[in-house]
């Protein structure tokens, strides 16, 4: 398979042909919709659904990689089960700690995670701001669980530890709240400490369906754990596919879809952190290293322009009063029809974000 065929498959799997009728029909929502930047999740839905879009009915929580994701309410319990560390190696990988940091606690990595989850559960009985939760939990935990935070100018619980422990303690994020606010999940039950390998496997399989054919390393990075952990929970019923000369994997039942994907016609403005650009094989998505640097930055990623079955440029916005200005930078000259469709997508974006007026500025 060449990359163009793989991208055509992914465009279809991601629902970018706008064939789904409901949020629950979108595979990207079943896998979790990241919302780390303003309106990211809402704009990802707008790129996939006709008509009005809304996040109503979805639950926001720190889940995959400790990042905030929207999930269907019915899917969240299984997602949380998948986040319970399978062992200490899994816990350490998810914590993003150095071994010397772990050694300072005198505990195994799994014990650190579960201790933090229990403390968070005890503290958060009603909605509380993240800062208030952090302050209260830090007082309950050993000093070795805390780190100096340059941004806060204070010592508090390690940020990533707090994020991965929160869902295990039965906590969600309050959607739309500023500052970030945590609250108990409805019917959260007991503290989750029992690993569920089947749930962990399901996360990997969803990644391979959306972003396959892919490697175990890609899937491990997406799940937020170590490659060795993924090897133990690797899905069955996969088929090997050669992509640009490299062995990759795809669920067997998706092979026919990969071999015969629909024409990748959609022109879309995808937001930063859209599921389509969450695939870990960035060199396949954008072969040119200079263009990759324009899309994936340390801070402040732009959105991307999808046209003619490829990532064809980037975009940024600036709001002023009731007007939203969208600046689109094309990597190469676009067909006039694709440019017109991109401008229609910009109008849709502005409306979804609640702006009465908009303007499109082109660069390149």
Short mmCIF file of C-alpha atoms in Angstrom, two decimals:
data_model
loop_
_atom_site.label_atom_id
_atom_site.label_comp_id
_atom_site.label_asym_id
_atom_site.label_seq_id
_atom_site.Cartn_x
_atom_site.Cartn_y
_atom_site.Cartn_z
CA UNK A 1 0.00 0.00 0.00
CA UNK A 2 1.20 3.54 -0.67
CA UNK A 3 0.48 6.43 1.68
CA UNK A 4 -2.24 7.93 -0.53
CA UNK A 5 -4.31 4.75 -0.26
CA UNK A 6 -3.77 4.60 3.50
CA UNK A 7 -4.87 8.23 3.86
CA UNK A 8 -7.97 7.57 1.75
CA UNK A 9 -8.85 4.69 4.10
CA UNK A 10 -8.32 6.84 7.19
CA UNK A 11 -10.38 9.73 5.80
CA UNK A 12 -13.30 7.32 5.45
CA UNK A 13 -12.79 5.65 8.84
CA UNK A 14 -12.63 9.03 10.54
CA UNK A 15 -16.04 9.94 9.17
CA UNK A 16 -14.74 12.87 7.13
CA UNK A 17 -17.12 12.06 4.26
CA UNK A 18 -19.92 13.19 6.62
CA UNK A 19 -21.90 10.00 6.17
CA UNK A 20 -22.68 9.50 9.89
CA UNK A 21 -26.01 10.76 11.16
CA UNK A 22 -25.26 10.96 14.86
CA UNK A 23 -22.35 11.55 17.21
CA UNK A 24 -22.64 7.98 18.49
CA UNK A 25 -22.08 6.68 14.94
CA UNK A 26 -18.62 8.24 14.71
CA UNK A 27 -15.70 5.92 15.40
CA UNK A 28 -13.61 8.89 16.52
CA UNK A 29 -16.06 9.56 19.34
CA UNK A 30 -16.10 5.91 20.38
CA UNK A 31 -12.31 6.13 20.59
CA UNK A 32 -12.38 9.42 22.56
CA UNK A 33 -12.34 12.98 21.27
CA UNK A 34 -9.45 15.05 22.65
CA UNK A 35 -10.25 18.60 23.73
CA UNK A 36 -6.97 20.12 24.90
CA UNK A 37 -7.45 23.41 23.01
CA UNK A 38 -10.45 25.72 22.72
CA UNK A 39 -13.33 24.20 20.71
CA UNK A 40 -11.13 21.36 19.38
CA UNK A 41 -13.71 18.64 20.00
CA UNK A 42 -16.60 20.76 18.74
CA UNK A 43 -14.79 21.59 15.49
CA UNK A 44 -13.80 17.94 15.03
CA UNK A 45 -17.49 17.05 15.13
CA UNK A 46 -18.33 19.89 12.73
CA UNK A 47 -15.86 18.42 10.23
CA UNK A 48 -17.75 15.12 10.34
CA UNK A 49 -21.46 15.88 10.82
CA UNK A 50 -23.94 17.86 8.76
CA UNK A 51 -26.25 20.24 10.56
CA UNK A 52 -25.97 21.45 14.16
CA UNK A 53 -23.23 19.95 16.29
CA UNK A 54 -23.15 19.69 20.06
CA UNK A 55 -21.12 18.06 22.81
CA UNK A 56 -24.25 17.50 24.88
CA UNK A 57 -24.49 13.94 26.08
CA UNK A 58 -20.72 13.43 26.10
CA UNK A 59 -18.62 13.24 29.27
CA UNK A 60 -15.26 15.00 29.61
CA UNK A 61 -12.46 13.36 31.60
CA UNK A 62 -8.70 12.99 31.74
CA UNK A 63 -8.28 9.65 29.98
CA UNK A 64 -5.86 8.69 27.20
CA UNK A 65 -2.33 9.94 27.98
CA UNK A 66 -3.85 12.04 30.77
CA UNK A 67 -5.35 14.41 28.17
CA UNK A 68 -8.95 15.66 28.37
CA UNK A 69 -11.22 13.63 26.10
CA UNK A 70 -14.94 13.58 25.46
CA UNK A 71 -16.53 10.12 25.58
CA UNK A 72 -19.99 8.69 25.16
CA UNK A 73 -21.37 8.13 28.64
CA UNK A 74 -21.84 4.44 27.91
CA UNK A 75 -18.23 4.06 26.74
CA UNK A 76 -16.50 5.81 29.63
CA UNK A 77 -16.51 2.90 32.13
CA UNK A 78 -14.66 0.59 29.73
CA UNK A 79 -12.22 3.39 28.87
CA UNK A 80 -11.44 3.89 32.56
CA UNK A 81 -10.90 0.14 33.02
CA UNK A 82 -8.36 0.32 30.19
CA UNK A 83 -6.45 2.99 32.13
CA UNK A 84 -5.83 0.82 35.19
CA UNK A 85 -2.12 -0.07 35.01
CA UNK A 86 -1.54 -3.70 34.11
CA UNK A 87 1.63 -3.72 36.21
CA UNK A 88 4.34 -1.43 37.55
CA UNK A 89 6.01 -1.01 34.14
CA UNK A 90 2.71 0.18 32.71
CA UNK A 91 2.13 2.53 35.66
CA UNK A 92 5.61 4.04 35.40
CA UNK A 93 5.21 4.64 31.65
CA UNK A 94 1.88 6.37 32.18
CA UNK A 95 3.25 8.53 35.01
CA UNK A 96 6.11 9.89 32.86
CA UNK A 97 8.42 9.70 35.88
CA UNK A 98 12.10 8.88 36.03
CA UNK A 99 13.00 5.76 38.02
CA UNK A 100 14.86 7.86 40.58
CA UNK A 101 11.65 9.83 41.19
CA UNK A 102 9.77 6.60 41.79
CA UNK A 103 12.50 5.28 44.08
CA UNK A 104 12.11 8.35 46.28
CA UNK A 105 8.56 7.29 47.14
CA UNK A 106 9.59 3.86 48.44
CA UNK A 107 6.55 2.43 46.63
CA UNK A 108 5.89 0.46 43.49
CA UNK A 109 4.60 2.53 40.57
CA UNK A 110 1.13 0.98 40.73
CA UNK A 111 0.91 1.80 44.45
CA UNK A 112 1.76 5.43 43.69
CA UNK A 113 -1.06 5.67 41.15
CA UNK A 114 -3.65 3.97 43.36
CA UNK A 115 -2.64 6.02 46.42
CA UNK A 116 -3.13 9.22 44.46
CA UNK A 117 -6.45 7.97 43.06
CA UNK A 118 -7.74 7.19 46.55
CA UNK A 119 -6.72 10.64 47.83
CA UNK A 120 -8.44 12.37 44.90
CA UNK A 121 -11.58 10.35 45.52
CA UNK A 122 -11.62 11.38 49.19
CA UNK A 123 -11.12 15.06 48.38
CA UNK A 124 -13.57 15.57 45.51
CA UNK A 125 -17.11 15.08 46.81
CA UNK A 126 -18.56 17.96 44.77
CA UNK A 127 -17.29 20.16 41.93
CA UNK A 128 -13.93 21.74 42.83
CA UNK A 129 -11.46 23.76 40.78
CA UNK A 130 -8.31 21.95 39.75
CA UNK A 131 -6.22 24.28 41.90
CA UNK A 132 -8.28 23.59 45.00
CA UNK A 133 -8.13 19.86 44.38
CA UNK A 134 -4.38 19.95 43.86
CA UNK A 135 -3.84 21.88 47.09
CA UNK A 136 -6.01 19.55 49.14
CA UNK A 137 -4.60 16.33 47.67
CA UNK A 138 -1.00 17.46 48.04
CA UNK A 139 -1.54 17.81 51.80
CA UNK A 140 -2.81 14.23 52.00
CA UNK A 141 0.01 12.62 50.04
CA UNK A 142 3.69 12.01 50.87
CA UNK A 143 6.04 14.85 49.85
CA UNK A 144 7.66 12.55 47.26
CA UNK A 145 4.44 12.70 45.21
CA UNK A 146 4.83 16.46 44.69
CA UNK A 147 6.97 18.56 42.38
CA UNK A 148 7.87 22.22 42.15
CA UNK A 149 5.67 23.84 39.49
CA UNK A 150 7.25 26.81 37.74
CA UNK A 151 3.91 27.96 36.34
CA UNK A 152 2.14 27.89 39.72
CA UNK A 153 5.18 28.95 41.76
CA UNK A 154 4.22 26.21 44.21
CA UNK A 155 4.93 22.61 45.12
CA UNK A 156 2.01 20.29 44.43
CA UNK A 157 1.10 16.79 43.24
CA UNK A 158 2.84 15.85 40.01
CA UNK A 159 0.56 16.99 37.17
CA UNK A 160 0.63 13.77 35.14
CA UNK A 161 0.09 11.66 38.23
CA UNK A 162 -2.99 13.68 39.09
CA UNK A 163 -4.34 13.31 35.55
CA UNK A 164 -3.92 9.54 35.28
CA UNK A 165 -5.18 8.92 38.83
CA UNK A 166 -8.32 11.09 38.55
CA UNK A 167 -10.43 8.77 36.36
CA UNK A 168 -9.44 5.74 38.47
CA UNK A 169 -10.76 7.68 41.46
CA UNK A 170 -14.05 8.26 39.67
CA UNK A 171 -13.56 11.89 38.67
CA UNK A 172 -14.55 13.77 35.52
CA UNK A 173 -13.97 17.28 34.24
CA UNK A 174 -16.81 19.80 34.15
CA UNK A 175 -17.28 20.67 30.48
CA UNK A 176 -16.89 24.36 29.69
CA UNK A 177 -15.67 25.29 33.17
CA UNK A 178 -12.87 27.83 33.55
CA UNK A 179 -10.68 27.31 35.47
CA UNK A 180 -10.62 23.54 35.01
CA UNK A 181 -13.00 21.91 37.47
CA UNK A 182 -13.29 18.31 38.65
CA UNK A 183 -16.41 16.54 39.87
CA UNK A 184 -17.41 13.01 40.87
CA UNK A 185 -18.67 10.77 38.10
CA UNK A 186 -22.27 9.71 38.50
CA UNK A 187 -22.45 6.19 39.90
CA UNK A 188 -18.69 6.03 40.06
CA UNK A 189 -18.63 2.91 42.25
CA UNK A 190 -15.47 1.78 43.99
CA UNK A 191 -11.89 2.77 43.39
CA UNK A 192 -10.58 0.98 40.29
CA UNK A 193 -7.42 -1.04 40.94
CA UNK A 194 -8.05 -4.28 39.03
CA UNK A 195 -6.40 -4.38 35.60
CA UNK A 196 -8.56 -5.25 32.60
CA UNK A 197 -6.35 -6.51 29.75
CA UNK A 198 -9.36 -6.89 27.44
CA UNK A 199 -10.25 -3.22 27.86
CA UNK A 200 -6.63 -2.24 27.18
CA UNK A 201 -6.68 -4.36 24.02
CA UNK A 202 -9.87 -2.63 22.87
CA UNK A 203 -8.13 0.77 23.01
CA UNK A 204 -5.37 -0.54 20.74
CA UNK A 205 -7.85 -2.09 18.33
CA UNK A 206 -9.79 1.17 18.01
CA UNK A 207 -6.54 2.95 17.20
CA UNK A 208 -5.65 0.41 14.52
CA UNK A 209 -9.11 0.68 12.95
CA UNK A 210 -8.94 4.45 12.76
CA UNK A 211 -5.25 4.99 12.07
CA UNK A 212 -4.13 1.69 10.61
CA UNK A 213 -2.24 0.10 9.20
CA UNK A 214 0.03 1.01 12.12
CA UNK A 215 2.86 -0.37 14.23
CA UNK A 216 2.81 -1.53 17.86
CA UNK A 217 5.01 1.46 18.69
CA UNK A 218 2.45 3.86 17.21
CA UNK A 219 -0.33 2.24 19.22
CA UNK A 220 1.74 2.32 22.42
CA UNK A 221 2.39 6.04 22.02
CA UNK A 222 -1.30 6.70 21.45
CA UNK A 223 -2.31 4.65 24.51
CA UNK A 224 0.33 6.38 26.61
CA UNK A 225 2.26 3.32 27.71
CA UNK A 226 5.40 1.34 26.89
CA UNK A 227 5.86 -0.82 23.81
CA UNK A 228 6.52 -3.88 26.01
CA UNK A 229 3.13 -3.41 27.67
CA UNK A 230 1.38 -3.20 24.30
CA UNK A 231 3.04 -6.45 23.21
CA UNK A 232 1.11 -8.22 26.00
CA UNK A 233 -2.25 -6.72 25.03
CA UNK A 234 -1.84 -6.73 21.25
CA UNK A 235 -5.16 -7.52 19.52
CA UNK A 236 -5.79 -10.84 17.80
CA UNK A 237 -7.17 -11.15 14.27
CA UNK A 238 -4.80 -8.61 12.75
CA UNK A 239 -3.32 -8.80 9.29
CA UNK A 240 0.11 -7.64 8.18
CA UNK A 241 0.22 -4.92 5.52
CA UNK A 242 3.23 -3.46 3.76
CA UNK A 243 3.01 0.34 3.83
CA UNK A 244 5.78 2.17 1.99
CA UNK A 245 7.94 -0.93 2.49
CA UNK A 246 7.30 -1.26 6.25
CA UNK A 247 5.26 -3.95 8.04
CA UNK A 248 2.15 -2.52 9.67
CA UNK A 249 -1.01 -4.03 11.17
CA UNK A 250 -4.74 -3.69 10.58
CA UNK A 251 -7.79 -5.62 11.85
CA UNK A 252 -8.55 -8.35 9.34
CA UNK A 253 -12.13 -7.21 8.85
CA UNK A 254 -10.90 -3.79 7.62
CA UNK A 255 -8.62 -5.12 4.90
CA UNK A 256 -11.25 -4.87 2.14
CA UNK A 257 -11.97 -1.28 3.19
CA UNK A 258 -8.25 -0.48 2.94
CA UNK A 259 -8.01 -2.11 -0.48
CA UNK A 260 -11.01 -0.23 -1.85
CA UNK A 261 -11.44 3.08 0.00
CA UNK A 262 -13.83 5.70 -1.38
CA UNK A 263 -12.35 8.59 -3.29
CA UNK A 264 -10.89 11.03 -0.72
CA UNK A 265 -12.88 14.01 -1.96
CA UNK A 266 -13.66 15.98 1.23
CA UNK A 267 -12.13 19.38 1.81
CA UNK A 268 -12.06 19.98 5.54
CA UNK A 269 -10.53 22.37 8.05
CA UNK A 270 -9.49 20.08 10.88
CA UNK A 271 -8.78 21.63 14.28
CA UNK A 272 -5.54 21.25 16.23
CA UNK A 273 -5.39 17.78 17.83
CA UNK A 274 -8.12 16.47 15.53
CA UNK A 275 -8.22 12.65 15.65
CA UNK A 276 -6.99 12.47 12.05
CA UNK A 277 -3.69 14.12 12.97
CA UNK A 278 -3.41 12.16 16.24
CA UNK A 279 -1.98 9.25 14.24
CA UNK A 280 1.55 8.68 15.46
CA UNK A 281 3.14 7.99 12.06
CA UNK A 282 3.63 11.67 11.31
CA UNK A 283 6.07 11.02 8.48
CA UNK A 284 3.36 9.09 6.67
CA UNK A 285 0.84 11.88 7.16
CA UNK A 286 3.30 14.56 6.01
CA UNK A 287 6.50 13.25 4.36
CA UNK A 288 8.16 16.68 4.15
CA UNK A 289 9.99 17.33 7.47
CA UNK A 290 9.72 21.11 7.12
CA UNK A 291 5.97 20.89 6.67
CA UNK A 292 5.71 18.54 9.65
CA UNK A 293 7.33 21.25 11.76
CA UNK A 294 4.59 23.65 10.67
CA UNK A 295 1.85 21.28 11.86
CA UNK A 296 3.29 19.79 15.07
CA UNK A 297 4.85 22.44 17.29
CA UNK A 298 5.91 22.49 20.92
CA UNK A 299 3.13 24.98 21.66
CA UNK A 300 0.21 26.39 19.73
CA UNK A 301 -0.38 23.88 16.95
CA UNK A 302 -2.39 25.17 13.98
CA UNK A 303 -5.32 23.38 12.41
CA UNK A 304 -4.78 21.60 9.09
CA UNK A 305 -6.38 21.87 5.68
CA UNK A 306 -7.40 18.53 4.19
CA UNK A 307 -7.82 18.59 0.42
CA UNK A 308 -7.45 16.11 -2.44
CA UNK A 309 -6.81 13.29 -0.02
CA UNK A 310 -3.84 14.90 1.70
CA UNK A 311 -2.86 17.45 4.32
CA UNK A 312 -2.58 20.49 2.08
CA UNK A 313 -1.89 23.33 4.50
CA UNK A 314 -2.55 24.88 7.90
CA UNK A 315 -4.93 27.44 9.34
CA UNK A 316 -5.23 29.73 12.32
CA UNK A 317 -7.98 31.98 13.62
CA UNK A 318 -8.27 35.33 15.37
CA UNK A 319 -11.50 36.53 16.90
CA UNK A 320 -12.44 40.18 17.28
CA UNK A 321 -15.87 40.94 18.64
CA UNK A 322 -18.46 39.19 16.46
CA UNK A 323 -15.98 38.49 13.66
CA UNK A 324 -13.66 35.52 13.19
CA UNK A 325 -10.75 35.79 10.75
CA UNK A 326 -9.41 32.51 9.40
CA UNK A 327 -5.95 32.59 7.84
CA UNK A 328 -5.27 29.57 5.62
CA UNK A 329 -1.74 28.77 4.47
CA UNK A 330 -1.63 26.33 1.55
CA UNK A 331 1.47 24.20 1.07
CA UNK A 332 0.93 24.23 -2.71
CA UNK A 333 -1.54 26.04 -5.00
CA UNK A 334 -5.07 24.63 -4.64
CA UNK A 335 -7.63 23.89 -7.30
CA UNK A 336 -10.22 26.71 -7.45
CA UNK A 337 -12.97 24.27 -6.43
CA UNK A 338 -10.99 23.10 -3.39
CA UNK A 339 -10.38 26.70 -2.39
CA UNK A 340 -14.11 27.44 -2.59
CA UNK A 341 -14.90 24.40 -0.46
CA UNK A 342 -12.31 25.46 2.10
CA UNK A 343 -13.98 28.86 2.35
CA UNK A 344 -17.34 27.17 2.88
CA UNK A 345 -15.76 25.13 5.68
CA UNK A 346 -14.40 28.33 7.21
CA UNK A 347 -17.91 29.80 7.24
CA UNK A 348 -19.19 26.66 8.95
CA UNK A 349 -16.39 26.86 11.52
CA UNK A 350 -17.23 30.46 12.37
CA UNK A 351 -20.91 29.64 12.79
CA UNK A 352 -20.20 26.63 15.01
CA UNK A 353 -18.06 28.83 17.24
CA UNK A 354 -20.83 31.40 17.49
CA UNK A 355 -19.37 34.22 15.38
CA UNK A 356 -21.80 36.31 13.35
CA UNK A 357 -19.23 37.29 10.71
CA UNK A 358 -16.07 35.81 9.30
CA UNK A 359 -13.32 36.51 6.78
CA UNK A 360 -10.86 34.20 5.09
CA UNK A 361 -7.29 35.25 4.35
CA UNK A 362 -5.13 33.08 2.11
CA UNK A 363 -1.36 32.71 2.28
CA UNK A 364 0.24 30.85 -0.63
#
